Amino acid sequence: MPSLARLLGLAALAVSASAIIPPGHQGALNQTVNVSENDTPTTDNESIVNTIGQVNQKSGAATHSTPPSAPVPPTTVTALDSSLTNTTLTDVASNSTAPSSRRRRSRPAKRFADDDLLPAKRQQSSYTQVFSGLAPGVHDASIEGTAYLTYTVVPNSTYNVDACLDWCDTVEDCVFVNLYYEFNDYLLDFVFSQQSNLVCAAYSDIHNATEKINFGGQTSYPQVGNETVPLTYITQSSGWAADSLTEPEDPDGYTLVFGPTGGANNAPGYMGFAFLSFYDVDGCAALCNGRGADPVGGGCSYFNIWRAVVDGTPTTYTCSMYYLVANETTAVNYGQGDLVVTYSRGYSRNNLVIDGGFEGYNACDDFCLTESYANWIGSSPSGGDYDASIIHFQDYAHFGQSSALLGAAFGDDADAGTLTPAQKLKTVAGQTYVVQVFFSSSFSSEELEGPAKVDILWNGKRVGGTSGFVASYTFTQSDTVVGTGSDVLSFVGGAAPAWTFVDDVKVFEV
Ligand SMILES: *[C@@H]1O[C@H](CO)[C@@H](O)[C@H](O)[C@H]1NC(C)=O
Ligand SMILES: *[C@@H]1O[C@H](CO)[C@@H](O)[C@H](O)[C@H]1NC(C)=O
Ligand SMILES: *[C@@H]1O[C@H](CO)[C@@H](O)[C@H](O)[C@H]1NC(C)=O
Ligand SMILES: *[C@@H]1O[C@H](CO)[C@@H](O)[C@H](O)[C@H]1NC(C)=O
Ligand SMILES: *[C@@H]1O[C@H](CO)[C@@H](O)[C@H](O)[C@H]1NC(C)=O
Ligand SMILES: *[C@@H]1O[C@H](CO)[C@@H](O)[C@H](O)[C@H]1NC(C)=O
Ligand SMILES: *[C@@H]1O[C@H](CO)[C@@H](O)[C@H](O)[C@H]1NC(C)=O
Ligand SMILES: *[C@@H]1O[C@H](CO)[C@@H](O)[C@H](O)[C@H]1NC(C)=O
Ligand SMILES: *[C@@H]1O[C@H](CO)[C@@H](O)[C@H](O)[C@H]1NC(C)=O
């Protein structure tokens, strides 16, 4: 026998529920849910510019800490959100849902083959001299610049430019070499087996004579008795640049939106930035994938990578991340003062869901709803009515004008609806993905929304969801799922008046 208090409670519930105008009749929300793209943060170019003034990515072959032809080191993150760092991509992007062993190496450590092992059809690039060395015998300087890859020594019987350029062709991403003699270097003279002091240093960016700043002057030979140790010095330092720069391949799971241009994005949905040791689009994609979701905007969906040139010198490679997809119309930050933006490219993260924001449903100016349209299908169990629907009404939407609703739109029944994309997702078999979505279960009231529940199903299997009252729109990410090549995503739930709104559905490769 129910207590009097419980009976009164039920009566109160019935009264308040019946007083609610359901979403299908354009009822008022108990809690405001919509956010506007225009209210989101835009690129903090000031912080980027300040950090460019602090970072130092200059490097060269001058200190031979490794023998010639060592593998190219992996990309490092030299700054993260205005703090200088010196960490690997993996450390920074550890938030990525991908198991680290599966993540593609952004810059595979490369072993240099012996000459007779080189691929037969090796591509022979042509090079142009950027600057020449000073006369033999005159002390010169080697380059200290960004994007230093590795070095080798080439036979020093002559000033062997060809051997240096040929070697550059074998180094992934090499577009520039600095060739010079280095004297009084103990390792070159006595330790390394090549027995040559003609150094060829490879870079993945082009430098010029203004960056000849390493004049040697170190002691390298051991002290013997009280003899004066000779200091290192450099002669005939020349620079050679590849004539054609290769277009980077799109990173896995991304598509080039624009570029290269001289304008960085000044766009909404900004999530922060990092500086990289190389112009590494795969590295920037890894950071975007690993970036923690923004509570308002969700996961990183777009990045802008560009090279900062300060006083004519390449200084760093900026990776800016966004939860809203931008394009060239906002790529209007060309630099200021000594800073020039170069090689700016934008990449959007491929969302396998077509029209995940339901914006394709715009059959009216203000308010209308449907069970299905070209991109999404809502269905009800037999006897149910509008248990899953798509509503065009800005007040109910997260971003944009439209969103989806689970639970009878007109409040006629308490059945769970099913919402699914009209087309199966064209995944890659064996590839892992996550589902990202915003849910809001706060239409009626905290009390009435208590039983709210929506499951995210991947080929019918539950991989995540939401339950209970959810104030405003809240970001939710599923477990990692595996693609089969053609997959069915669905959202199942709702039981009016425990309605749940669904918006901005994304399926991203991880
Ligand atoms: C929201 O629901 C609560 C009951 O849980 C009610 O007291 C409040 O007035 C409602 N607010 C609005 C704006 O509907
Ligand atoms: C930031 O970008 C805006 C718009 O392009 C520009 O007006 C402003 O001067 C920039 N500020 C800095 C510090 O770059
Ligand atoms: C970054 O760290 C690595 C390994 O700890 C070190 O070898 C390198 O010199 C550091 N680079 C800078 C610029 O501090
Ligand atoms: C070539 O390099 C070796 C090792 O550094 C050095 O001993 C030799 O003098 C160099 N030869 C010439 C012609 O510079
Ligand atoms: C170097 O040492 C030797 C003997 O150890 C000594 O005779 C000589 O004077 C020293 N020369 C100098 C310049 O100190
Ligand atoms: C990692 O995720 C946490 C929690 O979501 C977040 O606070 C942090 O900023 C994220 N780190 C990076 C590098 O995105
Ligand atoms: C190269 O050096 C000159 C000055 O010698 C400078 O004006 C120019 O901007 C530098 N940088 C590039 C990328 O050409
Ligand atoms: C660029 O983005 C803006 C804002 O999202 C959008 O209105 C515009 O249509 C886009 N332009 C192109 C060419 O995609
Ligand atoms: C939703 O956002 C729009 C534009 O920002 C605003 O005009 C409208 O009042 C908002 N609706 C609610 C319910 O806050």
XYZ file of C-alpha atoms and ligand atoms in Angstrom:
636
model
C 0.000 0.000 0.000
C 1.643 3.284 -1.044
C 2.066 5.896 1.635
C 0.098 9.103 1.568
C 3.272 11.073 0.847
C 4.007 8.919 -2.183
C 0.456 9.301 -3.466
C 0.707 13.049 -3.107
C 4.044 12.954 -4.850
C 2.608 11.004 -7.776
C -0.306 13.398 -8.009
C 2.075 16.357 -8.075
C 4.098 14.652 -10.779
C 1.002 14.019 -12.867
C -0.066 17.623 -12.560
C 3.343 19.024 -13.460
C 3.724 16.565 -16.351
C 0.339 17.449 -17.811
C 1.180 21.131 -17.485
C 4.162 20.700 -19.767
C 3.767 21.691 -23.397
C 5.762 19.007 -25.248
C 8.564 19.843 -27.684
C 6.375 18.857 -30.644
C 4.105 21.783 -29.769
C 7.064 24.120 -29.387
C 6.978 23.998 -25.595
C 9.362 26.081 -23.542
C 12.509 24.498 -22.235
C 12.900 24.155 -18.507
C 16.570 25.044 -19.068
C 18.041 27.034 -21.913
C 20.164 24.801 -24.085
C 21.347 26.613 -27.162
C 24.827 27.976 -27.679
C 25.860 30.176 -30.545
C 28.938 29.640 -32.678
C 29.522 33.380 -32.374
C 29.904 33.128 -28.595
C 32.793 30.653 -28.799
C 36.405 31.741 -28.350
C 38.343 32.786 -31.441
C 42.037 32.276 -32.139
C 44.174 33.859 -29.430
C 46.707 35.276 -31.850
C 48.196 37.493 -29.156
C 49.214 34.511 -27.070
C 50.600 32.781 -30.167
C 52.637 35.843 -31.100
C 53.987 36.227 -27.548
C 55.064 32.595 -27.479
C 56.754 32.881 -30.885
C 58.903 35.551 -29.256
C 60.108 33.061 -26.642
C 60.653 29.815 -28.515
C 64.048 28.801 -29.898
C 64.024 25.914 -32.356
C 67.372 26.648 -33.991
C 69.570 23.646 -34.393
C 72.254 22.229 -36.629
C 74.888 19.552 -37.025
C 77.513 21.521 -35.148
C 77.577 19.360 -32.049
C 78.029 15.823 -33.255
C 76.243 14.069 -30.445
C 75.414 11.255 -32.859
C 77.433 9.574 -35.632
C 76.655 10.620 -39.238
C 73.369 9.489 -40.817
C 71.532 9.005 -37.544
C 67.765 8.545 -37.853
C 65.661 11.692 -37.968
C 64.297 12.398 -34.479
C 60.524 12.396 -33.974
C 58.606 15.666 -33.969
C 58.653 17.394 -30.609
C 56.186 19.850 -29.153
C 58.121 22.992 -28.255
C 55.197 24.944 -26.804
C 51.708 24.036 -25.678
C 49.133 26.753 -25.027
C 51.756 29.452 -24.394
C 54.002 27.329 -22.139
C 57.341 26.278 -23.574
C 57.882 22.515 -23.449
C 60.148 19.877 -24.922
C 57.969 16.797 -25.129
C 56.996 14.190 -27.650
C 53.672 14.185 -29.467
C 52.720 10.982 -27.684
C 53.174 12.596 -24.274
C 51.049 15.590 -25.213
C 48.403 13.681 -27.130
C 48.029 10.979 -24.504
C 44.371 12.001 -24.183
C 43.853 10.389 -27.550
C 41.487 7.478 -27.311
C 43.699 5.538 -29.674
C 45.978 2.956 -28.129
C 49.396 4.512 -28.562
C 50.768 1.487 -30.369
C 48.205 1.946 -33.126
C 48.920 5.587 -33.688
C 50.835 6.164 -36.861
C 54.253 7.619 -36.291
C 54.166 11.097 -37.583
C 57.774 11.011 -38.641
C 59.021 7.480 -38.876
C 62.586 7.116 -37.775
C 64.377 6.331 -40.958
C 67.340 4.083 -41.464
C 69.557 5.112 -44.301
C 70.254 2.366 -46.738
C 73.695 1.755 -48.117
C 73.993 3.100 -51.636
C 73.496 -0.282 -53.239
C 70.284 -0.776 -51.276
C 68.625 2.420 -52.431
C 65.459 1.958 -54.455
C 66.384 1.691 -58.110
C 63.987 4.421 -59.207
C 65.103 6.928 -56.635
C 63.822 10.307 -57.527
C 66.535 12.772 -58.411
C 65.550 16.229 -57.274
C 67.112 19.365 -58.580
C 68.488 21.990 -56.246
C 69.384 25.639 -56.368
C 72.180 27.249 -54.432
C 70.706 29.612 -51.834
C 74.072 30.955 -50.686
C 77.698 30.107 -51.317
C 80.537 29.570 -48.898
C 83.294 32.051 -48.232
C 86.662 31.534 -49.920
C 88.629 28.463 -48.771
C 90.692 29.279 -45.737
C 88.409 32.083 -44.574
C 86.511 31.265 -41.421
C 82.814 30.807 -42.173
C 79.760 29.689 -40.162
C 77.233 26.885 -40.397
C 73.464 27.207 -40.234
C 71.537 27.052 -36.996
C 67.920 26.883 -38.045
C 64.547 25.257 -37.550
C 63.545 21.783 -38.723
C 67.042 20.273 -38.577
C 66.762 16.595 -39.494
C 70.159 14.894 -39.372
C 73.610 15.125 -40.946
C 76.125 13.038 -42.782
C 79.693 13.475 -43.966
C 80.574 13.102 -47.630
C 83.965 12.237 -49.182
C 86.173 15.306 -48.743
C 88.685 14.822 -51.593
C 86.698 17.595 -53.344
C 83.943 20.010 -52.255
C 81.415 17.289 -52.919
C 78.097 19.073 -53.509
C 76.595 16.228 -55.555
C 77.145 13.632 -52.844
C 75.419 15.912 -50.354
C 72.410 16.563 -52.624
C 72.124 12.867 -53.503
C 72.051 12.059 -49.823
C 69.339 14.699 -49.227
C 67.203 12.820 -51.752
C 67.349 9.768 -49.505
C 66.258 11.614 -46.349
C 62.506 11.880 -45.945
C 61.350 15.520 -45.974
C 64.848 16.881 -46.734
C 64.462 20.101 -48.741
C 67.652 21.933 -47.802
C 71.272 21.103 -47.035
C 74.127 23.079 -45.537
C 77.537 21.835 -46.724
C 80.745 22.906 -44.966
C 84.159 21.790 -43.736
C 84.561 21.554 -40.015
C 88.116 21.559 -38.672
C 89.475 20.324 -35.373
C 86.516 18.140 -34.615
C 87.914 15.104 -32.850
C 85.017 12.798 -33.689
C 85.130 13.594 -37.423
C 88.905 13.421 -37.528
C 89.514 10.281 -35.471
C 86.391 8.504 -34.274
C 83.784 8.173 -37.002
C 84.635 5.586 -39.632
C 83.921 7.881 -42.622
C 87.152 9.854 -42.074
C 85.779 13.073 -43.515
C 85.318 16.602 -42.226
C 82.956 17.664 -45.039
C 79.609 17.946 -43.231
C 76.246 17.837 -44.996
C 73.354 18.854 -42.715
C 69.744 18.207 -43.777
C 66.688 20.322 -42.953
C 63.005 20.094 -43.785
C 62.849 23.876 -44.167
C 64.878 26.307 -46.236
C 67.372 28.613 -44.572
C 69.495 31.428 -45.855
C 72.824 33.051 -45.189
C 71.471 35.276 -42.422
C 71.201 32.080 -40.384
C 74.919 31.279 -40.609
C 75.519 31.838 -36.935
C 77.597 28.890 -35.739
C 81.265 29.844 -36.046
C 82.619 26.858 -34.098
C 85.180 27.934 -31.521
C 84.679 24.903 -29.308
C 87.324 22.576 -27.959
C 86.866 19.076 -29.296
C 90.336 17.524 -29.131
C 91.356 16.126 -25.749
C 93.792 18.062 -23.618
C 97.278 16.564 -23.926
C 99.677 17.791 -21.290
C 99.734 21.573 -21.384
C 99.441 21.900 -25.180
C 96.893 24.389 -26.465
C 93.773 22.585 -27.672
C 92.860 23.775 -31.188
C 89.385 25.252 -31.543
C 86.850 24.049 -34.094
C 86.209 26.281 -37.099
C 84.139 26.164 -40.252
C 84.916 26.985 -43.894
C 83.045 27.086 -47.213
C 79.509 26.908 -45.798
C 77.021 26.777 -48.674
C 73.258 26.178 -48.764
C 71.159 24.307 -51.340
C 67.371 24.161 -51.575
C 65.187 21.695 -53.444
C 63.424 23.351 -56.369
C 60.063 21.791 -55.689
C 58.504 21.358 -52.299
C 56.170 18.431 -51.981
C 52.580 18.912 -50.923
C 52.039 17.045 -47.652
C 49.652 14.112 -47.855
C 46.418 14.530 -45.932
C 46.770 13.008 -42.463
C 44.691 9.877 -41.796
C 41.143 10.920 -41.032
C 41.533 14.498 -42.323
C 40.894 16.463 -45.514
C 42.672 19.591 -46.706
C 40.268 22.549 -46.602
C 42.561 25.282 -47.894
C 46.168 26.229 -48.412
C 48.946 26.861 -48.642
C 48.256 30.570 -48.136
C 49.784 33.434 -46.188
C 46.850 33.699 -43.786
C 46.291 31.899 -40.496
C 42.755 31.297 -39.276
C 41.135 33.784 -36.957
C 38.157 31.538 -36.363
C 35.602 30.592 -33.670
C 35.637 27.339 -31.737
C 39.310 27.799 -30.838
C 40.765 25.197 -28.465
C 44.417 26.230 -28.165
C 47.707 25.809 -29.967
C 51.020 23.993 -29.990
C 54.358 24.663 -31.668
C 56.042 21.771 -33.448
C 59.685 21.177 -34.273
C 58.700 20.384 -37.889
C 55.945 21.379 -40.299
C 54.266 18.093 -39.477
C 50.626 17.805 -40.564
C 50.398 14.268 -39.143
C 51.742 15.552 -35.841
C 49.182 18.349 -35.740
C 46.443 15.801 -36.509
C 47.672 13.629 -33.627
C 47.429 16.626 -31.286
C 43.918 17.398 -32.528
C 42.860 13.762 -32.018
C 44.346 13.770 -28.529
C 43.007 17.123 -27.458
C 40.603 16.888 -24.525
C 37.033 17.711 -25.531
C 35.748 21.190 -24.853
C 32.636 21.047 -22.643
C 30.774 23.522 -24.859
C 32.121 22.602 -28.269
C 33.186 18.971 -28.063
C 36.150 17.282 -29.725
C 38.749 18.870 -31.985
C 37.364 18.897 -35.534
C 39.766 21.122 -37.440
C 43.353 22.344 -37.333
C 45.356 25.114 -38.946
C 49.102 24.607 -39.395
C 51.415 27.411 -40.506
C 55.029 28.502 -40.488
C 56.035 31.621 -38.590
C 58.773 33.648 -40.286
C 60.259 36.326 -38.038
C 62.641 38.873 -39.572
C 62.916 36.638 -42.619
C 63.839 33.569 -40.556
C 61.624 30.482 -40.109
C 60.965 30.346 -36.373
C 58.316 27.760 -35.543
C 55.416 25.694 -36.890
C 52.082 26.540 -35.285
C 49.270 24.019 -34.882
C 45.981 25.668 -33.838
C 43.008 23.492 -32.940
C 39.261 24.133 -33.223
C 36.006 22.325 -32.448
C 34.243 24.178 -35.259
C 35.345 23.521 -38.828
C 36.827 26.684 -40.323
C 37.826 27.546 -43.880
C 39.763 30.091 -45.888
C 37.253 32.894 -45.324
C 38.605 33.326 -41.782
C 42.261 32.703 -42.720
C 42.995 36.404 -42.493
C 45.815 36.658 -39.989
C 48.794 37.495 -42.164
C 51.112 38.424 -39.319
C 52.159 41.781 -37.996
C 55.388 43.640 -37.469
C 58.318 41.283 -38.009
C 56.074 38.206 -38.138
C 54.870 36.806 -41.450
C 52.482 33.840 -41.731
C 53.532 31.354 -44.427
C 52.422 27.912 -45.635
C 49.094 28.115 -43.833
C 46.871 25.080 -44.396
C 43.549 24.088 -42.839
C 42.439 20.471 -42.376
C 39.046 19.240 -41.229
C 38.582 15.992 -39.379
C 36.437 13.635 -41.418
C 33.060 13.054 -39.804
C 31.621 9.805 -41.143
C 28.119 10.940 -40.232
C 26.483 12.946 -42.985
C 24.799 16.028 -41.505
C 25.527 15.118 -37.889
C 24.170 18.512 -36.824
C 20.741 17.903 -38.475
C 21.078 21.262 -40.230
C 19.997 19.638 -43.488
C 16.477 19.680 -42.069
C 15.339 23.255 -42.624
C 11.823 22.889 -43.989
C 10.652 26.078 -42.298
C 11.943 29.376 -41.008
C 11.088 29.003 -37.364
C 9.566 25.776 -36.063
C 8.781 22.465 -37.723
C 9.474 18.806 -37.129
C 9.645 15.537 -39.010
C 10.198 11.867 -38.315
C 12.691 11.545 -41.180
C 14.409 13.499 -43.931
C 17.148 12.811 -46.446
C 19.927 12.319 -43.902
C 18.280 10.840 -40.796
C 15.485 8.383 -40.040
C 13.457 8.465 -36.843
C 11.256 5.493 -36.009
C 8.810 4.487 -33.301
C 7.810 1.053 -32.038
C 4.435 -0.103 -33.292
C 1.741 2.051 -31.717
C 4.241 4.793 -30.919
C 4.013 8.249 -32.426
C 6.971 10.498 -33.222
C 9.163 8.745 -30.650
C 12.201 9.926 -32.609
C 12.059 13.157 -34.572
C 14.108 15.955 -36.034
C 13.117 19.478 -35.052
C 14.040 22.713 -36.752
C 13.934 25.252 -33.949
C 16.924 27.264 -32.852
C 16.008 27.271 -29.155
C 16.321 23.461 -29.029
C 19.541 23.211 -31.007
C 23.085 22.982 -29.713
C 24.928 24.655 -32.599
C 22.841 25.789 -35.542
C 19.062 25.640 -35.958
C 18.117 21.967 -35.803
C 18.470 19.004 -33.484
C 16.905 15.588 -32.926
C 14.563 14.470 -30.168
C 14.081 11.066 -28.544
C 10.796 10.495 -26.685
C 7.328 11.147 -28.127
C 7.465 14.661 -29.554
C 3.786 15.293 -28.694
C 3.948 13.422 -25.403
C 1.415 10.784 -26.632
C 3.276 7.756 -25.320
C 6.290 6.820 -23.235
C 7.982 4.645 -25.863
C 11.642 4.765 -26.827
C 12.399 5.964 -30.349
C 15.246 5.055 -32.681
C 17.258 7.601 -34.611
C 19.695 6.485 -37.292
C 21.574 8.027 -40.244
C 19.794 7.352 -43.547
C 22.984 5.839 -44.926
C 25.253 3.300 -43.365
C 28.602 4.751 -42.330
C 31.334 4.196 -44.883
C 34.040 3.168 -42.454
C 37.292 1.395 -43.170
C 37.130 -2.223 -42.058
C 39.312 -2.776 -39.019
C 39.795 0.945 -38.340
C 38.826 2.238 -34.883
C 36.424 5.131 -34.352
C 34.620 6.999 -31.596
C 31.139 8.484 -31.578
C 30.931 12.015 -30.171
C 27.563 13.616 -29.465
C 25.813 16.223 -27.353
C 22.805 15.151 -25.273
C 20.406 17.287 -23.306
C 17.817 15.745 -20.983
C 16.417 18.830 -19.303
C 13.318 19.765 -21.278
C 10.664 19.020 -18.675
C 12.252 19.252 -15.241
C 14.984 17.664 -13.206
C 12.416 15.383 -11.601
C 10.634 14.282 -14.775
C 13.896 13.862 -16.661
C 15.260 11.557 -13.933
C 14.438 8.362 -15.893
C 15.824 9.761 -19.177
C 18.042 7.277 -21.008
C 19.542 7.049 -24.484
C 21.879 4.327 -25.711
C 24.390 4.758 -28.506
C 24.358 1.572 -30.578
C 27.048 0.484 -33.036
C 25.634 -2.278 -35.232
C 23.100 -2.909 -32.494
C 25.606 -3.161 -29.653
C 25.603 -0.563 -26.876
C 28.825 1.474 -26.889
C 27.796 4.435 -24.723
C 24.949 6.738 -23.890
C 23.397 9.040 -21.343
C 21.023 8.589 -18.445
C 19.253 10.799 -15.959
C 18.723 14.528 -15.967
C 21.364 16.272 -18.099
C 21.403 20.027 -17.793
C 21.929 21.897 -21.041
C 23.843 20.083 -23.774
C 26.563 17.807 -22.445
C 29.345 16.222 -24.463
C 29.427 12.422 -24.558
C 31.918 10.123 -26.222
C 31.386 6.432 -26.879
C 33.792 3.580 -26.315
C 36.146 2.922 -29.182
C 34.370 1.014 -31.939
C 35.735 -0.953 -34.883
C 34.509 -0.325 -38.417
C 33.363 -3.129 -40.699
C 33.182 -1.002 -43.871
C 29.444 -0.387 -43.561
C 28.166 0.323 -40.096
C 24.855 1.218 -38.506
C 24.885 3.900 -35.843
C 21.725 4.451 -33.855
C 20.455 6.289 -30.825
C 17.699 4.539 -28.937
C 15.770 5.948 -26.006
C 13.494 8.638 -24.673
C 10.279 8.116 -22.730
C 8.198 11.272 -22.664
C 8.256 13.375 -20.533
C 11.858 12.150 -20.059
C 12.876 13.529 -23.441
C 16.462 13.706 -24.663
C 17.735 16.058 -27.360
C 20.578 14.889 -29.576
C 22.842 17.177 -31.627
C 26.215 17.458 -33.383
C 26.846 13.755 -33.892
C 30.342 12.888 -35.063
C 32.116 9.658 -35.822
C 35.851 10.228 -35.933
C 38.719 7.934 -36.717
C 41.076 7.529 -33.773
C 11.799 23.854 -14.263
O 11.272 22.782 -13.507
C 11.128 23.050 -12.135
C 10.603 21.793 -11.482
O 11.588 20.844 -11.471
C 10.178 24.195 -11.931
O 10.106 24.500 -10.547
C 10.703 25.396 -12.703
O 9.760 26.434 -12.593
C 10.901 25.066 -14.143
N 11.495 26.201 -14.817
C 11.112 26.589 -16.012
C 11.810 27.780 -16.563
O 10.260 25.998 -16.643
C 45.019 39.329 -34.082
O 44.212 39.266 -35.236
C 43.398 40.387 -35.398
C 42.496 40.141 -36.584
O 43.216 39.661 -37.668
C 44.259 41.618 -35.585
O 43.433 42.751 -35.684
C 45.188 41.758 -34.393
O 46.087 42.810 -34.622
C 45.954 40.497 -34.186
N 46.738 40.605 -32.964
C 47.923 40.055 -32.841
C 48.597 40.248 -31.539
O 48.420 39.418 -33.762
C 64.698 18.205 -25.528
O 64.844 17.003 -24.823
C 65.741 16.102 -25.430
C 65.697 14.800 -24.662
O 65.513 15.024 -23.304
C 67.134 16.726 -25.464
O 68.032 15.848 -26.084
C 67.053 18.031 -26.242
O 68.300 18.658 -26.213
C 66.015 18.945 -25.653
N 65.878 20.078 -26.526
C 65.747 21.307 -26.073
C 65.603 22.379 -27.093
O 65.774 21.560 -24.886
C 89.199 14.897 -44.806
O 88.706 14.649 -43.501
C 89.637 13.971 -42.655
C 88.935 13.683 -41.342
O 88.444 14.828 -40.758
C 90.827 14.840 -42.476
O 91.784 14.158 -41.700
C 91.455 15.191 -43.818
O 92.483 16.095 -43.671
C 90.415 15.785 -44.731
N 90.936 15.959 -46.068
C 90.847 17.073 -46.723
C 91.394 17.080 -48.121
O 90.324 18.098 -46.235
C 104.577 22.557 -20.473
O 105.009 21.529 -19.636
C 106.380 21.221 -19.764
C 106.720 20.026 -18.897
O 105.607 19.445 -18.332
C 107.153 22.468 -19.321
O 108.519 22.192 -19.471
C 106.745 23.618 -20.144
O 107.390 24.794 -19.656
C 105.257 23.833 -20.094
N 104.936 24.906 -21.022
C 104.090 25.854 -20.726
C 103.795 26.864 -21.798
O 103.522 25.904 -19.628
C 43.418 16.073 -21.549
O 42.106 15.906 -21.065
C 41.853 16.635 -19.871
C 40.466 16.280 -19.387
O 39.572 16.224 -20.464
C 41.999 18.125 -20.144
O 41.817 18.868 -18.974
C 43.395 18.394 -20.683
O 43.514 19.751 -21.048
C 43.659 17.531 -21.893
N 45.018 17.721 -22.342
C 45.291 18.110 -23.580
C 46.728 18.237 -23.906
O 44.434 18.323 -24.415
C 66.975 35.670 -46.442
O 67.893 36.720 -46.176
C 67.517 37.997 -46.596
C 68.581 38.942 -46.190
O 69.819 38.496 -46.601
C 66.169 38.382 -46.066
O 65.778 39.629 -46.574
C 65.171 37.334 -46.414
O 63.899 37.678 -45.934
C 65.636 36.029 -45.822
N 64.655 34.997 -45.813
C 64.093 34.374 -46.861
C 63.101 33.302 -46.531
O 64.379 34.630 -48.011
C 33.252 29.017 -44.597
O 32.760 28.920 -43.269
C 31.665 29.772 -43.012
C 31.354 29.681 -41.537
O 31.167 28.364 -41.152
C 30.487 29.380 -43.908
O 29.421 30.252 -43.693
C 30.925 29.447 -45.358
O 29.911 28.959 -46.177
C 32.177 28.627 -45.592
N 32.671 28.862 -46.925
C 33.046 27.874 -47.702
C 33.588 28.262 -49.023
O 32.963 26.715 -47.365
C 19.184 30.767 -28.584
O 20.200 31.534 -29.199
C 19.708 32.599 -29.966
C 20.891 33.235 -30.635
O 21.975 33.275 -29.788
C 18.944 33.565 -29.067
O 18.419 34.591 -29.847
C 17.829 32.802 -28.389
O 17.175 33.650 -27.467
C 18.374 31.616 -27.634
N 17.313 30.864 -27.060
C 17.277 30.552 -25.781
C 16.120 29.737 -25.351
O 18.143 30.907 -25.026
